[in-house]
Coordinates of C-alpha atoms in Angstrom, one line a residue:
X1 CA 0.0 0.0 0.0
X2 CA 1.1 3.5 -0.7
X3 CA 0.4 7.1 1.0
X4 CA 0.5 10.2 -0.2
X5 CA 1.3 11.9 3.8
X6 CA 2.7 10.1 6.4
X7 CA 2.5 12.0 9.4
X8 CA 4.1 11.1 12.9
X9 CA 5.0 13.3 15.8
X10 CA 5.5 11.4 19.2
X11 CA 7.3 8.6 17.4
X12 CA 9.8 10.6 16.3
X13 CA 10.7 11.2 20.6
X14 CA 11.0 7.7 20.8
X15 CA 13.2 7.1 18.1
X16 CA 14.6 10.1 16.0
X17 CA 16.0 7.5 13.2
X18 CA 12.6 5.7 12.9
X19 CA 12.8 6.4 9.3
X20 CA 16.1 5.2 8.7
X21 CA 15.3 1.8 10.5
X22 CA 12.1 1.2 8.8
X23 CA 13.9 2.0 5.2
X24 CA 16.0 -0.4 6.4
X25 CA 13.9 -3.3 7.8
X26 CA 15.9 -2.4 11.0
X27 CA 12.4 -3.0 12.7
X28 CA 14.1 -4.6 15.7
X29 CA 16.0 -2.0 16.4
X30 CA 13.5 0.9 16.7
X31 CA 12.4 2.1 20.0
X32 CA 8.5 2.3 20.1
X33 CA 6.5 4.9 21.4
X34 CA 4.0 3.5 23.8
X35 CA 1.6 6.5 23.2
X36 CA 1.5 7.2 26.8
X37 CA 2.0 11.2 26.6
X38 CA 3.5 11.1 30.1
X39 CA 6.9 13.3 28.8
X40 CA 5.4 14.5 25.6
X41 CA 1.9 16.3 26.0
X42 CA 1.3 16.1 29.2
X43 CA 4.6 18.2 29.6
X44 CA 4.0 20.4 27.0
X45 CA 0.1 21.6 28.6
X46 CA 1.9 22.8 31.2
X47 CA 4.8 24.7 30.2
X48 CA 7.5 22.3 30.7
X49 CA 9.9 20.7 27.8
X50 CA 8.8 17.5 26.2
X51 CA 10.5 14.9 26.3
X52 CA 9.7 11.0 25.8
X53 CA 9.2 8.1 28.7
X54 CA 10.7 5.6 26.6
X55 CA 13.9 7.9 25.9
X56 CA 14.5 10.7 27.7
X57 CA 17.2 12.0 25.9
X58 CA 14.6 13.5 23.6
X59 CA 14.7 17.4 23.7
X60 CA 17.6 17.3 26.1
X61 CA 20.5 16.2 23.6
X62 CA 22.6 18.9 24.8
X63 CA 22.5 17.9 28.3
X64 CA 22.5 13.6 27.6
X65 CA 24.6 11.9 25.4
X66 CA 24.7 8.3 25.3
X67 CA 27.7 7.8 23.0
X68 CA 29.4 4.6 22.4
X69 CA 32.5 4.0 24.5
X70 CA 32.5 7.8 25.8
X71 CA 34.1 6.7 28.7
X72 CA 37.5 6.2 28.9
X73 CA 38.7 2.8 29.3
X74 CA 40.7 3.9 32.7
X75 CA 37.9 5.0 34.1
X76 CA 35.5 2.7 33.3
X77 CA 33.6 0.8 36.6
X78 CA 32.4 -2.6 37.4
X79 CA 29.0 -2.5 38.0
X80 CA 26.3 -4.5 39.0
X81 CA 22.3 -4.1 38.6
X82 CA 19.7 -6.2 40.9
X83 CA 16.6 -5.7 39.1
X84 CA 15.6 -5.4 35.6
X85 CA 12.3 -3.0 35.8
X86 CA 12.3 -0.2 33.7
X87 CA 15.1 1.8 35.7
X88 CA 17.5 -1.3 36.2
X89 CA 17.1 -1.4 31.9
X90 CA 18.0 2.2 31.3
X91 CA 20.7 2.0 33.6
X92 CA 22.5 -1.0 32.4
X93 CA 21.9 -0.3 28.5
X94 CA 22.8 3.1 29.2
X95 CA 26.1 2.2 30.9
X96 CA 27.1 -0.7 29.2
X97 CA 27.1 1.5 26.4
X98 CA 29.4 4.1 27.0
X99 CA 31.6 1.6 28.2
X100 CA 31.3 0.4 31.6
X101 CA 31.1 -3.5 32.5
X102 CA 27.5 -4.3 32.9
X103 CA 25.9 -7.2 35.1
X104 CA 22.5 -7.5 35.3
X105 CA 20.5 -9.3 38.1
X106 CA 17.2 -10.2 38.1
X107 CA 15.2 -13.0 40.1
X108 CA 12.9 -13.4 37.8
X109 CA 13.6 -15.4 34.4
X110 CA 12.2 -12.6 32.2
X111 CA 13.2 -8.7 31.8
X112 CA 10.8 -5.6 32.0
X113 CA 9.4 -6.1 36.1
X114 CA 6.1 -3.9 36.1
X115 CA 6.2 -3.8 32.7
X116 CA 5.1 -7.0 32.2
X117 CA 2.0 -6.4 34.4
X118 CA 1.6 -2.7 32.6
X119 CA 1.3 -4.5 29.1
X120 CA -1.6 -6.5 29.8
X121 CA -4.5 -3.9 30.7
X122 CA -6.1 -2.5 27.5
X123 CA -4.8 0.3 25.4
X124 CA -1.3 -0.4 27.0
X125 CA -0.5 -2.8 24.2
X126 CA 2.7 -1.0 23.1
X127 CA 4.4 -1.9 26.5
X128 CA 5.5 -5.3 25.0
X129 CA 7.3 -3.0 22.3
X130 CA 9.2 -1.6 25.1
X131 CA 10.4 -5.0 26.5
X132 CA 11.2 -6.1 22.9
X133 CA 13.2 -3.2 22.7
X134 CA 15.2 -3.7 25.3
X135 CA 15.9 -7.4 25.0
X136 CA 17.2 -6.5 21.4
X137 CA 19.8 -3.9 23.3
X138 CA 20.5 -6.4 26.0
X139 CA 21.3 -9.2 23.1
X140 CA 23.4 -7.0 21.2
X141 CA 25.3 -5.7 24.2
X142 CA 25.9 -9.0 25.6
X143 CA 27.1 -10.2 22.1
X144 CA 29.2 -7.1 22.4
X145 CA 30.8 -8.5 26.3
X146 CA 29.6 -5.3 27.5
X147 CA 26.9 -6.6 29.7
X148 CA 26.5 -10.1 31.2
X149 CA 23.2 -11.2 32.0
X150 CA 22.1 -13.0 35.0
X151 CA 18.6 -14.0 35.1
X152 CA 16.6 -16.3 37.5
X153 CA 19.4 -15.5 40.2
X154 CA 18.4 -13.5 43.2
X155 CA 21.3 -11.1 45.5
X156 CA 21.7 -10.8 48.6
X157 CA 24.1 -8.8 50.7
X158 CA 26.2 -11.6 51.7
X159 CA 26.6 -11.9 47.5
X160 CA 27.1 -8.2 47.6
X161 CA 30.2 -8.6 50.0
X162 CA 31.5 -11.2 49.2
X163 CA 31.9 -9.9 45.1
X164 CA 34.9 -7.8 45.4
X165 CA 35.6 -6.4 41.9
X166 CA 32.0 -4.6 41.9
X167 CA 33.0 -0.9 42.5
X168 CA 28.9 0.0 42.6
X169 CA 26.0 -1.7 42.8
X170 CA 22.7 -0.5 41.1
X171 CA 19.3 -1.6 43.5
X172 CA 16.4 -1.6 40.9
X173 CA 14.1 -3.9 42.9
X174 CA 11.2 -1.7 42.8
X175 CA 8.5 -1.7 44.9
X176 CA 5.9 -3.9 47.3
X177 CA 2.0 -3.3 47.4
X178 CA 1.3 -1.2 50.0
X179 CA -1.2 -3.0 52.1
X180 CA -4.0 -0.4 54.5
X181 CA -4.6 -0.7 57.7
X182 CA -8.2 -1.9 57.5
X183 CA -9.7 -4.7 60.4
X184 CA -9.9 -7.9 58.4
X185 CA -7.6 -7.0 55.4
X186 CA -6.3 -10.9 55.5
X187 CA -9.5 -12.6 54.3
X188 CA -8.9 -14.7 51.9
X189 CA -11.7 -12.6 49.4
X190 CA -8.7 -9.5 49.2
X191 CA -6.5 -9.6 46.8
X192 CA -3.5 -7.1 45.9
X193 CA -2.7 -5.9 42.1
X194 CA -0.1 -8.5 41.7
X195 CA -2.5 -10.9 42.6
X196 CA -4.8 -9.9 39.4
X197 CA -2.2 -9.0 37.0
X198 CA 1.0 -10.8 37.5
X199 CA 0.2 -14.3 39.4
X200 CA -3.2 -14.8 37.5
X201 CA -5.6 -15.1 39.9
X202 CA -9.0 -15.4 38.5
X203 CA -11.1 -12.1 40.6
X204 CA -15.5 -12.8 40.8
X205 CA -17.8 -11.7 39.1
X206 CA -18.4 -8.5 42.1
X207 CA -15.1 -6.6 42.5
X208 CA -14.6 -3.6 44.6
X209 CA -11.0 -2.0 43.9
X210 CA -9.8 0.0 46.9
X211 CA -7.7 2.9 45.2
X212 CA -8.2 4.9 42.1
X213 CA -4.6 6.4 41.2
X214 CA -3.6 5.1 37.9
X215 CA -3.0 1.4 39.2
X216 CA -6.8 1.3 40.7
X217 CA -8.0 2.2 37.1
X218 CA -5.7 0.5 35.5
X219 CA -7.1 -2.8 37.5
X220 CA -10.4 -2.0 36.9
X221 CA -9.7 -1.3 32.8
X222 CA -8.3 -5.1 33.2
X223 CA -11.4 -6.8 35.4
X224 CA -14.0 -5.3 32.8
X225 CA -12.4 -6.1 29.9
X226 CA -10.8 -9.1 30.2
X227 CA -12.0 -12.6 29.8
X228 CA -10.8 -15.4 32.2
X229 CA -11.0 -18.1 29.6
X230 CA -8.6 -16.1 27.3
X231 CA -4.7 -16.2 28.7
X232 CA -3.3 -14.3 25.7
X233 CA -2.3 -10.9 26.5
X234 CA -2.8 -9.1 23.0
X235 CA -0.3 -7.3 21.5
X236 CA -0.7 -3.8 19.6
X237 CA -1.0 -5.2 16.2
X238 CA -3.9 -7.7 17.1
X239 CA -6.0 -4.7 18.0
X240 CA -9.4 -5.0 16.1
X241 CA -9.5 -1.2 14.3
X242 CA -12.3 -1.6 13.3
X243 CA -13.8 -2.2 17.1
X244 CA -11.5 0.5 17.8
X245 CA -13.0 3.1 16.2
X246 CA -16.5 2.1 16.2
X247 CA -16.1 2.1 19.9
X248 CA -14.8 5.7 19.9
X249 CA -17.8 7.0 17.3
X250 CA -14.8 7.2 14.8
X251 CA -16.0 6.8 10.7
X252 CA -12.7 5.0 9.5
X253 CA -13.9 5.7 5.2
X254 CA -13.9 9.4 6.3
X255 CA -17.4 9.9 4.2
X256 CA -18.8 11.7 7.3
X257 CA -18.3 15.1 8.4
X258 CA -15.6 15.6 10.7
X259 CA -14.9 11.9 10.2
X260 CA -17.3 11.1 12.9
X261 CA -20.0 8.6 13.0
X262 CA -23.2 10.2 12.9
X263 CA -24.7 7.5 15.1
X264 CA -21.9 7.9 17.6
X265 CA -22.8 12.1 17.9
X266 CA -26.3 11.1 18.3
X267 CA -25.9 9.0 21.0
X268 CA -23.3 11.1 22.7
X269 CA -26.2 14.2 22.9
X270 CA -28.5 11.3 23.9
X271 CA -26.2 10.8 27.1
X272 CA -26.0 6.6 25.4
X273 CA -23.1 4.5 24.6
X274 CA -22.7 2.3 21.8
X275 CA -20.4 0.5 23.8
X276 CA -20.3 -3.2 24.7
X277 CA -20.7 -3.7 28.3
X278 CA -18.1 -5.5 30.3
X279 CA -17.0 -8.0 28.6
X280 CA -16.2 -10.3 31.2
X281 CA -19.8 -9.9 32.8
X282 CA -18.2 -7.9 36.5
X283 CA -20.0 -5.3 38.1
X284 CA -16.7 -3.3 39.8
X285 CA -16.7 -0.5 42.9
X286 CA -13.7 2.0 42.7
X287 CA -13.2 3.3 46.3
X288 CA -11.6 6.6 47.4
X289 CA -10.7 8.0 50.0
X290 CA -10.1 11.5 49.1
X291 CA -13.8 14.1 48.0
X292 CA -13.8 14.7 44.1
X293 CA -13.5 13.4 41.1
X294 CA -12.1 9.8 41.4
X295 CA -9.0 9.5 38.6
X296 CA -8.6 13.2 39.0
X297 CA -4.7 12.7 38.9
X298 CA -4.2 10.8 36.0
X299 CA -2.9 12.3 33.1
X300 CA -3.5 14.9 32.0
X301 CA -4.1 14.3 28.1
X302 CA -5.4 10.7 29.1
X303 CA -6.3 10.9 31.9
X304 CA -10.5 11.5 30.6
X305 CA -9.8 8.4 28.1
X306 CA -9.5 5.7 31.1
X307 CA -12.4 7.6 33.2
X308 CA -14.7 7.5 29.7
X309 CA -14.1 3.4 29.2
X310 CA -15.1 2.7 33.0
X311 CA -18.2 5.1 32.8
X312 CA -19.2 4.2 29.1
X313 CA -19.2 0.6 30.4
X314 CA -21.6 1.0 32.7
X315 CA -20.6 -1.7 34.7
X316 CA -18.3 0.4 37.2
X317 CA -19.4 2.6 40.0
X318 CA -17.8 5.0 41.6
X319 CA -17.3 6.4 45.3
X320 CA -15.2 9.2 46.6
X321 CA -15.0 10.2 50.2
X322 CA -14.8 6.9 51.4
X323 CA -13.6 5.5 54.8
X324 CA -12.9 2.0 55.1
X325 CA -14.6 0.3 58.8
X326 CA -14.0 -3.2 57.8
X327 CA -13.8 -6.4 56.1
X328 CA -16.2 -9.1 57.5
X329 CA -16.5 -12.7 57.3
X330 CA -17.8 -13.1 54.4
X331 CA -15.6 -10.9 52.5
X332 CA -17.8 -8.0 52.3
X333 CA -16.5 -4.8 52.4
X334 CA -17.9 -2.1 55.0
X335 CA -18.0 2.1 54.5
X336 CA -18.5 5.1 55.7
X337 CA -19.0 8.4 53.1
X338 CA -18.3 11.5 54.4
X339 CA -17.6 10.8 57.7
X340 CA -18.3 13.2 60.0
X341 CA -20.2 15.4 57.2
X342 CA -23.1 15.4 59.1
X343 CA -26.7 14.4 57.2
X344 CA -24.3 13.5 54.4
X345 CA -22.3 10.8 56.5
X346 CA -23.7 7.2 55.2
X347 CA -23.2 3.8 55.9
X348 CA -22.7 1.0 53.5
X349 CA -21.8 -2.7 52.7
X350 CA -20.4 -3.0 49.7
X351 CA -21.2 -6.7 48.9
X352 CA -18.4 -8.1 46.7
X353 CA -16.7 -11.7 45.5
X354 CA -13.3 -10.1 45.9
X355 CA -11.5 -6.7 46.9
X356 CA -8.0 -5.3 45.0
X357 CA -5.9 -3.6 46.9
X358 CA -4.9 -1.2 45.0
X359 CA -3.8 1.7 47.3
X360 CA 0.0 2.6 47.0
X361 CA 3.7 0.8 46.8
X362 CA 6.2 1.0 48.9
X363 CA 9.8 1.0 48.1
X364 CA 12.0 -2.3 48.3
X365 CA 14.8 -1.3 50.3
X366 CA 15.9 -4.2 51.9
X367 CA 19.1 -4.3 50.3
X368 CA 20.1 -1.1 50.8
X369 CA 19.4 -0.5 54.3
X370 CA 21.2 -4.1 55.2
X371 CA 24.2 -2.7 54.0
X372 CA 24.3 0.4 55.7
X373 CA 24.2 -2.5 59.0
X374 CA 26.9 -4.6 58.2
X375 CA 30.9 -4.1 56.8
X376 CA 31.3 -1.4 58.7
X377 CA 29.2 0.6 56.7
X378 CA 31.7 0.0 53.3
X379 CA 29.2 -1.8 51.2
X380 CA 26.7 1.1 51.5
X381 CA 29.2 3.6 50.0
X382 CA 28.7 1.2 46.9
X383 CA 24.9 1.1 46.7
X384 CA 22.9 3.8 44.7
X385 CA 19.1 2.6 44.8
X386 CA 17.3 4.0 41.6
X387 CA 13.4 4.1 40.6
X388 CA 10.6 2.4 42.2
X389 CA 13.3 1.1 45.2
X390 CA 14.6 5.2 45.6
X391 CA 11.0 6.4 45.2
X392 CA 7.7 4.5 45.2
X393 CA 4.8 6.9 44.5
X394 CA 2.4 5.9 41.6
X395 CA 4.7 3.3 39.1
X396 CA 6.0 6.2 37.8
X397 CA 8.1 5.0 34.6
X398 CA 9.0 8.1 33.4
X399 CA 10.8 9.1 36.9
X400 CA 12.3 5.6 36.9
X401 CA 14.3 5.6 33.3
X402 CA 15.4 9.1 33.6
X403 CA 16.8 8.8 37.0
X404 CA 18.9 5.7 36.1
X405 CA 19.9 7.0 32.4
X406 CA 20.9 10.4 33.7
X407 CA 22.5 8.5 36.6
X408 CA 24.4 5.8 34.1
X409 CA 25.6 8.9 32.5
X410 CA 27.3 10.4 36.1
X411 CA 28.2 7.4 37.9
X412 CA 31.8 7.7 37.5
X413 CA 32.1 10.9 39.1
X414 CA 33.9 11.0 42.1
X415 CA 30.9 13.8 44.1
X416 CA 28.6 11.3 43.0
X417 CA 28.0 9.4 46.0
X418 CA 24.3 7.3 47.3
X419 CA 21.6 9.9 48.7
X420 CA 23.7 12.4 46.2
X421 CA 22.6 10.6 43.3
X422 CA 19.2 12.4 41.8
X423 CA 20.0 14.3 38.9
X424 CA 17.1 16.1 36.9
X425 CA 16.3 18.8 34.0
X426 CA 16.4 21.9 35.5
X427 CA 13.3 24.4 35.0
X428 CA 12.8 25.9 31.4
X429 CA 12.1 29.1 30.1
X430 CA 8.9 27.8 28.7
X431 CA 7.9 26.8 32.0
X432 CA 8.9 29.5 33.8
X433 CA 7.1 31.6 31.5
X434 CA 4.0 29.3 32.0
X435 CA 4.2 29.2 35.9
X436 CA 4.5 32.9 36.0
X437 CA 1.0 33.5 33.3
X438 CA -0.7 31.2 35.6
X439 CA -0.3 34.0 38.3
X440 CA -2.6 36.1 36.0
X441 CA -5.0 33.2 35.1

């Protein structure tokens, strides 16, 4: 098939010589954007410089430069990853790269950590690009003898100690579920996310999902949509279009003005959804506990998509304001709204199959605060923690791989030392400019 226009934008972030590699057949080696508008868009509506998740070197060229063997080969540093999440893959393809001697340590058999729980809720197909991605890098540098690869082989401290000719070592081990202090939290009904997405646990057909930050809806996205009896996670390019669009009132012959189906508009005014309802037959409670708008802090230029599929389904409900009493025998969940509003405070059971915890991480640290116990404190002058381990938040990608490729890019100098080792963009004029017409908005 032939075009007359090609046009392309964010992809361009993601990989600058996406052209070249395509012309080339190079498709292997191209770095995929995963449409996420985290660095992009969502930077640019607020004044700050975009930039890309997947590669934050993007608009920032003159501050990061991953060049091959830039570092000199007396200076170069045996280092060692444990963890191979997003920000344990930027930093050892980053540092590997410019010439340092890589190991990478993972426990688990497979690369990519939350990624590979990311990539399975819908519209977050392109995340398997991003492992693919990487495991090309990781082959080619291993081929290379820059990096060795350890997977299936857990670290401990003693491991740590005892491996001599490691002058730093890289904690990537990301983060635990952060489980509430709610009476009854250990029936056997709750659940955490890793529960749903990564060990495959099968959740009823009545799910209430404590937590609506981006992993609560991103749970609830999964749950509705998702059908047991299917275990294939799809990838981009088995996306029905045509179910795409239709879904989204979009005329793909672009015969209708505006290129919108006229159906669609009518039933939009009509306050009606052409939608399918859940498709795996779950009626779903998102739980809050803040007042206002549940999904409020998701992003900002996608943010409305993910709270339009949950309302369009009409199969989730909503609550804000929430205070969690308990959990009872049978696995039901009890609330109160608005406590201590007055006429508006409210009792309820929310009567459910299963809960999902979905309310918060907390960082992995364990290897980084034994060491600051043990050798005299020596080891811990060695350990940098990066990403979800340094900083848990929301699964916050975008923090994770610039911290540890702008980190990759410093860690051979000598006043770079742990608790020291945060490096960032500093402010722009754009968004300098931005923050100071807000004052006047």
């Amino acid at each position: 098939d032939y075009a007359d226009l090609v046009s392309m934008a964010r992809p361009f972030l993601a990989d600058p010589y996406i052209l070249s590699k395509s012309r080339e057949g190079r498709t292997d080696e191209i770095n995929t954007c995963i449409g996420c508008n985290q660095a992009c868009l969502d930077h640019a509506f607020v004044g700050k410089t975009a930039s890309c998740l997947v590669n934050p070197v993007a608009c920032h060229e003159t501050e990061l430069s991953v060049e091959k063997d830039s570092v000199h080969p007396d200076q170069r540093l045996n280092i060692s990853i444990v963890g191979s999440g997003p920000a344990g893959l930027a930093f050892a393809t980053t540092a590997a790269t410019i010439g340092h001697n890589v190991t990478l340590y993972d426990k688990a058999d497979n690369i990519g950590g939350q990624f590979n729980m990311a990539k399975r809720i819908p519209g977050k197909e392109e995340f398997h690009e991003t492992i693919r991605y990487f495991n090309w890098q990781l082959s080619n540098l291993e081929k290379e003898g820059r990096i060795t690869m350890k997977l299936g082989t857990e670290v401990s401290n003693a491991d740590m100690i005892a491996d001599t000719t490691v002058d730093k070592w890289i904690i990537a081990t990301g983060v635990d579920p952060r489980t509430p202090t709610i009476p009854g939290i250990d029936h056997p009904n709750v659940l955490s996310y890793i529960d749903i997405l990564k060990n495959g646990v099968k959740a009823g057909k009545r799910v209430a999902v404590i937590g609506a930050g981006g992993i609560g809806f991103d749970v609830a996205e999964f749950l509705l949509h998702h059908n047991d009896d299917d275990e294939h996670d799809k990838k981009a390019d088995e996306i029905d279009v045509d179910d795409f669009l239709a879904d989204w009132g979009v005329d793909g012959t672009n015969e209708s003005r505006g290129g919108l189906l006229m159906n669609s508009v009518k039933n939009s005014k009509n306050g009606e959804t052409s939608r399918p309802k859940s498709l795996s037959g779950r009626q779903i409670v998102m739980l809050q506990r803040k007042k206002g708008k549940l999904g409020k802090g998701l992003g900002k230029t996608t943010g409305w998509i993910h709270r339009t599929t949950l309302a369009k389904s009409k199969s989730v409900k909503m609550l804000d304001a929430v205070t969690y009493d308990k959990i009872d025998e049978d696995g039901n969940l009890h609330i109160i709204r608005n406590k201590g509003d007055g006429p508006n405070e409210k009792r309820e059971v929310v009567e459910v199959d299963n809960i999902i915890v979905c309310a918060g991480q907390v960082s992995k640290k364990d290897l980084e605060e034994e060491a600051s116990s043990i050798d005299g404190g020596e080891l811990a002058g060695k350990v940098y923690t990066i990403g979800g381990a340094y900083e848990a938040g929301e699964l916050d990608a975008k923090r994770a791989i610039d911290m540890s490729t702008r980190l990759a890019l410093k860690i051979g100098d000598s006043s770079v030392v742990p608790g020291r080792h945060k490096f960032q963009s500093g402010v722009g004029a754009e968004e300098k400019l931005f923050q100071f017409m807000r004052k006047f908005m």
